[in-house]
């Protein structure tokens, strides 16, 4: 049973380009969460999605950032027109359906570097 | 928003020493999770504490959940270099409209 998968593991973009980060949740999990982490800091919540629905995006910047979790395929975190301040590690987590109190399981993260 | 404060932020000790890290909040949590994160990796779940006053042991790690379910501690006995990492406490996803509240973590370095 594979864990949460994220790709790419490392992503380098120049200012103004787009970054697309992918997350495949654990098998059977329908809840996906995205977090951002700066060096030596904790994880900051960005967005919580269920299949085809955004449940809570209160932690996501209003501009340039978007997320989706389609019926088929991975969840995508998209950052348009990246700036240097977007450089960070982005983690995806998933949890099973139904019981919202279930613990989240994290992927290995995507490290975004904006030049 | 429920906040979790962790202390100390950084801890550097010699192999064989004991240590305790703390996770405190003014809010009540139905449960708390402890994660360990190594450089370049995602957080890995260590334990979930659910009952006030609960104590869970994982080899040399002892986790305690406060009676009022507002705080938790992690005690490591005879620390080893392999314990080095970022230790994070977190409230469960359902606590705060779906998002999990994380503390800023304690960065532990165990020197051989």
PDB file of C-alpha atoms in Angstrom:
ATOM      1  CA  UNK A   1       0.000   0.000   0.000  1.00  0.00           C
ATOM      2  CA  UNK A   2       1.903   3.001  -1.265  1.00  0.00           C
ATOM      3  CA  UNK A   3       2.044   6.117   0.846  1.00  0.00           C
ATOM      4  CA  UNK A   4       1.306   9.658  -0.217  1.00  0.00           C
ATOM      5  CA  UNK A   5       3.246  10.481  -3.349  1.00  0.00           C
ATOM      6  CA  UNK A   6       4.349  13.902  -4.466  1.00  0.00           C
ATOM      7  CA  UNK A   7       6.119  14.997  -7.576  1.00  0.00           C
ATOM      8  CA  UNK A   8       8.346  16.514  -8.473  1.00  0.00           C
ATOM      9  CA  UNK A   9      10.510  16.314  -5.367  1.00  0.00           C
ATOM     10  CA  UNK A  10      12.436  19.369  -6.435  1.00  0.00           C
ATOM     11  CA  UNK A  11      11.297  22.150  -8.735  1.00  0.00           C
ATOM     12  CA  UNK A  12      13.236  25.172  -9.920  1.00  0.00           C
ATOM     13  CA  UNK A  13      11.416  28.058 -11.548  1.00  0.00           C
ATOM     14  CA  UNK A  14      12.327  31.561 -12.604  1.00  0.00           C
ATOM     15  CA  UNK A  15      10.285  34.508 -11.430  1.00  0.00           C
ATOM     16  CA  UNK A  16       7.086  34.816 -13.432  1.00  0.00           C
ATOM     17  CA  UNK A  17       6.851  31.156 -14.399  1.00  0.00           C
ATOM     18  CA  UNK A  18       4.205  28.712 -13.252  1.00  0.00           C
ATOM     19  CA  UNK A  19       4.724  25.890 -10.758  1.00  0.00           C
ATOM     20  CA  UNK A  20       2.512  22.796 -10.707  1.00  0.00           C
ATOM     21  CA  UNK A  21       2.846  20.465  -7.761  1.00  0.00           C
ATOM     22  CA  UNK A  22       1.158  17.056  -7.767  1.00  0.00           C
ATOM     23  CA  UNK A  23      -0.050  14.881  -4.932  1.00  0.00           C
ATOM     24  CA  UNK A  24      -1.432  11.365  -5.097  1.00  0.00           C
ATOM     25  CA  UNK A  25      -3.082  10.450  -1.785  1.00  0.00           C
ATOM     26  CA  UNK A  26      -2.875   7.079  -0.148  1.00  0.00           C
ATOM     27  CA  UNK A  27      -5.182   4.468  -1.632  1.00  0.00           C
ATOM     28  CA  UNK A  28      -8.675   4.884  -0.278  1.00  0.00           C
ATOM     29  CA  UNK A  29      -8.057   8.394   1.049  1.00  0.00           C
ATOM     30  CA  UNK A  30     -10.346  11.113  -0.231  1.00  0.00           C
ATOM     31  CA  UNK A  31      -9.218  14.048   1.915  1.00  0.00           C
ATOM     32  CA  UNK A  32      -6.168  16.011   0.792  1.00  0.00           C
ATOM     33  CA  UNK A  33      -4.415  18.860   2.569  1.00  0.00           C
ATOM     34  CA  UNK A  34      -1.657  21.134   1.343  1.00  0.00           C
ATOM     35  CA  UNK A  35       0.844  22.811   3.671  1.00  0.00           C
ATOM     36  CA  UNK A  36       3.796  25.127   3.173  1.00  0.00           C
ATOM     37  CA  UNK A  37       6.948  25.010   5.268  1.00  0.00           C
ATOM     38  CA  UNK A  38       9.776  27.506   5.479  1.00  0.00           C
ATOM     39  CA  UNK A  39      13.193  26.384   6.830  1.00  0.00           C
ATOM     40  CA  UNK A  40      13.148  25.473  10.530  1.00  0.00           C
ATOM     41  CA  UNK A  41       9.481  26.327  10.836  1.00  0.00           C
ATOM     42  CA  UNK A  42       6.327  24.310  11.293  1.00  0.00           C
ATOM     43  CA  UNK A  43       3.762  23.585   8.636  1.00  0.00           C
ATOM     44  CA  UNK A  44       1.315  26.285   7.642  1.00  0.00           C
ATOM     45  CA  UNK A  45      -2.046  25.124   6.387  1.00  0.00           C
ATOM     46  CA  UNK A  46      -2.992  26.203   2.890  1.00  0.00           C
ATOM     47  CA  UNK A  47      -6.005  24.271   1.626  1.00  0.00           C
ATOM     48  CA  UNK A  48      -8.180  21.255   2.365  1.00  0.00           C
ATOM     49  CA  UNK A  49      -9.897  19.415  -0.468  1.00  0.00           C
ATOM     50  CA  UNK A  50     -12.138  16.445  -0.981  1.00  0.00           C
ATOM     51  CA  UNK A  51     -12.808  14.918  -4.367  1.00  0.00           C
ATOM     52  CA  UNK A  52     -13.908  17.747  -6.699  1.00  0.00           C
ATOM     53  CA  UNK A  53     -14.506  20.117  -3.768  1.00  0.00           C
ATOM     54  CA  UNK A  54     -12.496  22.767  -1.967  1.00  0.00           C
ATOM     55  CA  UNK A  55     -13.532  22.551   1.680  1.00  0.00           C
ATOM     56  CA  UNK A  56     -11.281  25.179   3.232  1.00  0.00           C
ATOM     57  CA  UNK A  57      -8.837  27.447   1.417  1.00  0.00           C
ATOM     58  CA  UNK A  58      -8.417  29.966   4.202  1.00  0.00           C
ATOM     59  CA  UNK A  59      -4.652  29.487   4.314  1.00  0.00           C
ATOM     60  CA  UNK A  60      -4.046  30.029   0.636  1.00  0.00           C
ATOM     61  CA  UNK A  61      -3.012  33.408  -0.761  1.00  0.00           C
ATOM     62  CA  UNK A  62      -5.878  35.007  -2.651  1.00  0.00           C
ATOM     63  CA  UNK A  63      -3.857  35.614  -5.785  1.00  0.00           C
ATOM     64  CA  UNK A  64      -1.696  33.348  -7.933  1.00  0.00           C
ATOM     65  CA  UNK A  65      -2.425  30.173  -5.928  1.00  0.00           C
ATOM     66  CA  UNK A  66      -5.061  27.575  -6.777  1.00  0.00           C
ATOM     67  CA  UNK A  67      -5.702  23.957  -5.929  1.00  0.00           C
ATOM     68  CA  UNK A  68      -7.842  21.178  -7.296  1.00  0.00           C
ATOM     69  CA  UNK A  69      -8.563  17.543  -6.582  1.00  0.00           C
ATOM     70  CA  UNK A  70     -10.375  16.105  -9.592  1.00  0.00           C
ATOM     71  CA  UNK A  71     -12.488  12.989  -9.624  1.00  0.00           C
ATOM     72  CA  UNK A  72      -9.691  11.172 -11.399  1.00  0.00           C
ATOM     73  CA  UNK A  73      -6.005  11.867 -10.959  1.00  0.00           C
ATOM     74  CA  UNK A  74      -3.837  13.617  -8.431  1.00  0.00           C
ATOM     75  CA  UNK A  75      -4.439  16.799  -6.528  1.00  0.00           C
ATOM     76  CA  UNK A  76      -2.677  19.795  -8.074  1.00  0.00           C
ATOM     77  CA  UNK A  77      -1.358  22.891  -6.335  1.00  0.00           C
ATOM     78  CA  UNK A  78      -0.728  25.556  -8.941  1.00  0.00           C
ATOM     79  CA  UNK A  79       1.274  28.724  -8.390  1.00  0.00           C
ATOM     80  CA  UNK A  80       1.166  31.262 -11.184  1.00  0.00           C
ATOM     81  CA  UNK A  81       3.770  33.955 -11.775  1.00  0.00           C
ATOM     82  CA  UNK A  82       6.020  32.693  -9.015  1.00  0.00           C
ATOM     83  CA  UNK A  83       8.062  35.096  -6.899  1.00  0.00           C
ATOM     84  CA  UNK A  84      11.120  34.430  -4.748  1.00  0.00           C
ATOM     85  CA  UNK A  85       8.954  34.416  -1.616  1.00  0.00           C
ATOM     86  CA  UNK A  86       7.190  31.323  -2.918  1.00  0.00           C
ATOM     87  CA  UNK A  87      10.374  29.309  -2.364  1.00  0.00           C
ATOM     88  CA  UNK A  88       9.511  26.743   0.271  1.00  0.00           C
ATOM     89  CA  UNK A  89       8.731  23.082   0.827  1.00  0.00           C
ATOM     90  CA  UNK A  90       5.146  22.177  -0.027  1.00  0.00           C
ATOM     91  CA  UNK A  91       3.690  19.117   1.645  1.00  0.00           C
ATOM     92  CA  UNK A  92       0.588  17.213   0.848  1.00  0.00           C
ATOM     93  CA  UNK A  93      -1.215  14.996   3.355  1.00  0.00           C
ATOM     94  CA  UNK A  94      -4.185  12.692   3.044  1.00  0.00           C
ATOM     95  CA  UNK A  95      -6.684  11.076   5.363  1.00  0.00           C
ATOM     96  CA  UNK A  96      -9.493   8.533   4.904  1.00  0.00           C
ATOM     97  CA  UNK A  97     -13.062   9.513   4.074  1.00  0.00           C
ATOM     98  CA  UNK A  98     -15.870   9.902   6.528  1.00  0.00           C
ATOM     99  CA  UNK A  99     -14.050  10.469   9.788  1.00  0.00           C
ATOM    100  CA  UNK A 100     -12.649  13.955   9.689  1.00  0.00           C
ATOM    101  CA  UNK A 101     -10.726  13.390  12.894  1.00  0.00           C
ATOM    102  CA  UNK A 102      -8.465  10.823  11.258  1.00  0.00           C
ATOM    103  CA  UNK A 103      -4.753  11.474  11.362  1.00  0.00           C
ATOM    104  CA  UNK A 104      -3.102  12.796   8.249  1.00  0.00           C
ATOM    105  CA  UNK A 105      -0.281  11.017   6.460  1.00  0.00           C
ATOM    106  CA  UNK A 106       2.275  13.169   4.734  1.00  0.00           C
ATOM    107  CA  UNK A 107       4.088  12.894   1.456  1.00  0.00           C
ATOM    108  CA  UNK A 108       7.814  13.623   1.055  1.00  0.00           C
ATOM    109  CA  UNK A 109       7.173  17.159  -0.157  1.00  0.00           C
ATOM    110  CA  UNK A 110       8.115  19.265  -3.164  1.00  0.00           C
ATOM    111  CA  UNK A 111      10.902  21.753  -2.659  1.00  0.00           C
ATOM    112  CA  UNK A 112      10.297  24.784  -4.823  1.00  0.00           C
ATOM    113  CA  UNK A 113      13.125  27.158  -5.549  1.00  0.00           C
ATOM    114  CA  UNK A 114      12.360  30.372  -7.373  1.00  0.00           C
ATOM    115  CA  UNK A 115      15.370  32.035  -8.934  1.00  0.00           C
TER     116      UNK A 115
ATOM    117  CA  UNK B   1      -8.000  29.544  15.413  1.00  0.00           C
ATOM    118  CA  UNK B   2      -6.436  27.127  17.870  1.00  0.00           C
ATOM    119  CA  UNK B   3      -2.725  27.755  18.349  1.00  0.00           C
ATOM    120  CA  UNK B   4      -0.050  25.376  19.544  1.00  0.00           C
ATOM    121  CA  UNK B   5       3.183  26.661  21.039  1.00  0.00           C
ATOM    122  CA  UNK B   6       6.206  24.427  21.226  1.00  0.00           C
ATOM    123  CA  UNK B   7       9.255  24.865  23.404  1.00  0.00           C
ATOM    124  CA  UNK B   8      12.117  24.964  23.246  1.00  0.00           C
ATOM    125  CA  UNK B   9      12.489  25.984  19.628  1.00  0.00           C
ATOM    126  CA  UNK B  10      16.021  24.565  19.420  1.00  0.00           C
ATOM    127  CA  UNK B  11      17.722  21.953  21.562  1.00  0.00           C
ATOM    128  CA  UNK B  12      21.267  20.641  21.211  1.00  0.00           C
ATOM    129  CA  UNK B  13      22.403  17.880  23.554  1.00  0.00           C
ATOM    130  CA  UNK B  14      24.996  15.150  23.858  1.00  0.00           C
ATOM    131  CA  UNK B  15      24.257  11.533  23.171  1.00  0.00           C
ATOM    132  CA  UNK B  16      22.925   9.794  26.281  1.00  0.00           C
ATOM    133  CA  UNK B  17      21.218  12.824  27.783  1.00  0.00           C
ATOM    134  CA  UNK B  18      17.500  13.050  28.513  1.00  0.00           C
ATOM    135  CA  UNK B  19      15.243  15.791  27.210  1.00  0.00           C
ATOM    136  CA  UNK B  20      11.663  17.008  27.243  1.00  0.00           C
ATOM    137  CA  UNK B  21       9.868  19.126  24.670  1.00  0.00           C
ATOM    138  CA  UNK B  22       6.545  20.778  25.279  1.00  0.00           C
ATOM    139  CA  UNK B  23       3.439  21.583  23.295  1.00  0.00           C
ATOM    140  CA  UNK B  24       1.015  24.034  24.885  1.00  0.00           C
ATOM    141  CA  UNK B  25      -2.265  25.663  23.997  1.00  0.00           C
ATOM    142  CA  UNK B  26      -5.027  27.666  25.603  1.00  0.00           C
ATOM    143  CA  UNK B  27      -7.545  25.543  23.693  1.00  0.00           C
ATOM    144  CA  UNK B  28      -8.792  22.034  24.332  1.00  0.00           C
ATOM    145  CA  UNK B  29      -7.988  19.411  21.718  1.00  0.00           C
ATOM    146  CA  UNK B  30      -9.779  16.130  21.189  1.00  0.00           C
ATOM    147  CA  UNK B  31      -6.400  14.611  20.421  1.00  0.00           C
ATOM    148  CA  UNK B  32      -2.846  15.630  19.613  1.00  0.00           C
ATOM    149  CA  UNK B  33      -0.384  14.098  17.226  1.00  0.00           C
ATOM    150  CA  UNK B  34       3.401  14.146  17.436  1.00  0.00           C
ATOM    151  CA  UNK B  35       5.438  13.964  14.248  1.00  0.00           C
ATOM    152  CA  UNK B  36       9.138  13.776  13.550  1.00  0.00           C
ATOM    153  CA  UNK B  37      10.543  15.279  10.411  1.00  0.00           C
ATOM    154  CA  UNK B  38      14.029  14.656   9.090  1.00  0.00           C
ATOM    155  CA  UNK B  39      15.736  17.051   6.680  1.00  0.00           C
ATOM    156  CA  UNK B  40      14.405  16.706   3.165  1.00  0.00           C
ATOM    157  CA  UNK B  41      11.498  14.498   4.176  1.00  0.00           C
ATOM    158  CA  UNK B  42       7.867  14.841   5.157  1.00  0.00           C
ATOM    159  CA  UNK B  43       6.644  14.554   8.752  1.00  0.00           C
ATOM    160  CA  UNK B  44       6.218  11.015  10.023  1.00  0.00           C
ATOM    161  CA  UNK B  45       3.567  10.306  12.626  1.00  0.00           C
ATOM    162  CA  UNK B  46       4.961   9.078  15.945  1.00  0.00           C
ATOM    163  CA  UNK B  47       1.883   8.893  18.127  1.00  0.00           C
ATOM    164  CA  UNK B  48      -1.638  10.157  18.717  1.00  0.00           C
ATOM    165  CA  UNK B  49      -2.760  10.899  22.272  1.00  0.00           C
ATOM    166  CA  UNK B  50      -6.477  11.014  22.861  1.00  0.00           C
ATOM    167  CA  UNK B  51      -7.380  10.741  26.550  1.00  0.00           C
ATOM    168  CA  UNK B  52      -6.566  13.424  29.119  1.00  0.00           C
ATOM    169  CA  UNK B  53      -3.697  12.212  31.305  1.00  0.00           C
ATOM    170  CA  UNK B  54      -2.753   9.518  28.796  1.00  0.00           C
ATOM    171  CA  UNK B  55       0.843   8.333  28.652  1.00  0.00           C
ATOM    172  CA  UNK B  56       2.169   6.456  25.645  1.00  0.00           C
ATOM    173  CA  UNK B  57       5.610   4.951  25.267  1.00  0.00           C
ATOM    174  CA  UNK B  58       7.448   4.280  22.055  1.00  0.00           C
ATOM    175  CA  UNK B  59      10.804   2.712  22.950  1.00  0.00           C
ATOM    176  CA  UNK B  60      12.789   5.579  24.487  1.00  0.00           C
ATOM    177  CA  UNK B  61      10.077   8.155  23.768  1.00  0.00           C
ATOM    178  CA  UNK B  62       7.345   8.921  26.302  1.00  0.00           C
ATOM    179  CA  UNK B  63       4.365  11.042  25.281  1.00  0.00           C
ATOM    180  CA  UNK B  64       1.958  12.568  27.756  1.00  0.00           C
ATOM    181  CA  UNK B  65      -1.355  14.332  27.164  1.00  0.00           C
ATOM    182  CA  UNK B  66      -2.344  16.843  29.834  1.00  0.00           C
ATOM    183  CA  UNK B  67      -5.352  16.153  32.026  1.00  0.00           C
ATOM    184  CA  UNK B  68      -7.188  19.120  30.517  1.00  0.00           C
ATOM    185  CA  UNK B  69      -6.156  18.127  26.959  1.00  0.00           C
ATOM    186  CA  UNK B  70      -4.536  21.518  26.377  1.00  0.00           C
ATOM    187  CA  UNK B  71      -0.918  20.444  26.443  1.00  0.00           C
ATOM    188  CA  UNK B  72       1.391  17.556  25.740  1.00  0.00           C
ATOM    189  CA  UNK B  73       5.000  16.625  26.296  1.00  0.00           C
ATOM    190  CA  UNK B  74       7.534  14.365  24.676  1.00  0.00           C
ATOM    191  CA  UNK B  75      10.345  12.959  26.806  1.00  0.00           C
ATOM    192  CA  UNK B  76      13.295  11.182  25.252  1.00  0.00           C
ATOM    193  CA  UNK B  77      15.514   9.029  27.419  1.00  0.00           C
ATOM    194  CA  UNK B  78      19.180   8.469  26.554  1.00  0.00           C
ATOM    195  CA  UNK B  79      19.002  10.406  23.312  1.00  0.00           C
ATOM    196  CA  UNK B  80      20.865   9.080  20.291  1.00  0.00           C
ATOM    197  CA  UNK B  81      22.090  10.855  17.141  1.00  0.00           C
ATOM    198  CA  UNK B  82      19.319   9.091  15.239  1.00  0.00           C
ATOM    199  CA  UNK B  83      16.778  11.095  17.262  1.00  0.00           C
ATOM    200  CA  UNK B  84      17.949  14.271  15.543  1.00  0.00           C
ATOM    201  CA  UNK B  85      15.120  15.999  13.708  1.00  0.00           C
ATOM    202  CA  UNK B  86      12.245  18.449  13.902  1.00  0.00           C
ATOM    203  CA  UNK B  87       9.527  17.389  16.339  1.00  0.00           C
ATOM    204  CA  UNK B  88       6.077  18.765  15.600  1.00  0.00           C
ATOM    205  CA  UNK B  89       2.860  18.584  17.554  1.00  0.00           C
ATOM    206  CA  UNK B  90      -0.465  19.004  15.787  1.00  0.00           C
ATOM    207  CA  UNK B  91      -4.169  19.079  16.455  1.00  0.00           C
ATOM    208  CA  UNK B  92      -6.308  16.722  14.353  1.00  0.00           C
ATOM    209  CA  UNK B  93      -7.691  17.807  10.970  1.00  0.00           C
ATOM    210  CA  UNK B  94     -11.240  18.049  12.193  1.00  0.00           C
ATOM    211  CA  UNK B  95     -10.473  20.503  14.955  1.00  0.00           C
ATOM    212  CA  UNK B  96     -10.435  23.645  12.918  1.00  0.00           C
ATOM    213  CA  UNK B  97     -12.787  23.374   9.977  1.00  0.00           C
ATOM    214  CA  UNK B  98     -10.648  20.748   8.344  1.00  0.00           C
ATOM    215  CA  UNK B  99      -7.182  22.132   8.771  1.00  0.00           C
ATOM    216  CA  UNK B 100      -4.652  20.700  11.164  1.00  0.00           C
ATOM    217  CA  UNK B 101      -2.999  23.136  13.546  1.00  0.00           C
ATOM    218  CA  UNK B 102       0.756  22.666  13.823  1.00  0.00           C
ATOM    219  CA  UNK B 103       3.194  24.053  16.293  1.00  0.00           C
ATOM    220  CA  UNK B 104       6.393  25.575  14.918  1.00  0.00           C
ATOM    221  CA  UNK B 105       8.359  22.590  16.138  1.00  0.00           C
ATOM    222  CA  UNK B 106      11.410  21.812  18.221  1.00  0.00           C
ATOM    223  CA  UNK B 107      14.630  21.241  16.301  1.00  0.00           C
ATOM    224  CA  UNK B 108      16.616  18.605  18.184  1.00  0.00           C
ATOM    225  CA  UNK B 109      20.287  17.916  17.547  1.00  0.00           C
ATOM    226  CA  UNK B 110      21.918  15.011  19.353  1.00  0.00           C
ATOM    227  CA  UNK B 111      25.697  15.087  19.136  1.00  0.00           C
ATOM    228  CA  UNK B 112      27.668  11.847  19.280  1.00  0.00           C
TER     229      UNK B 112
END
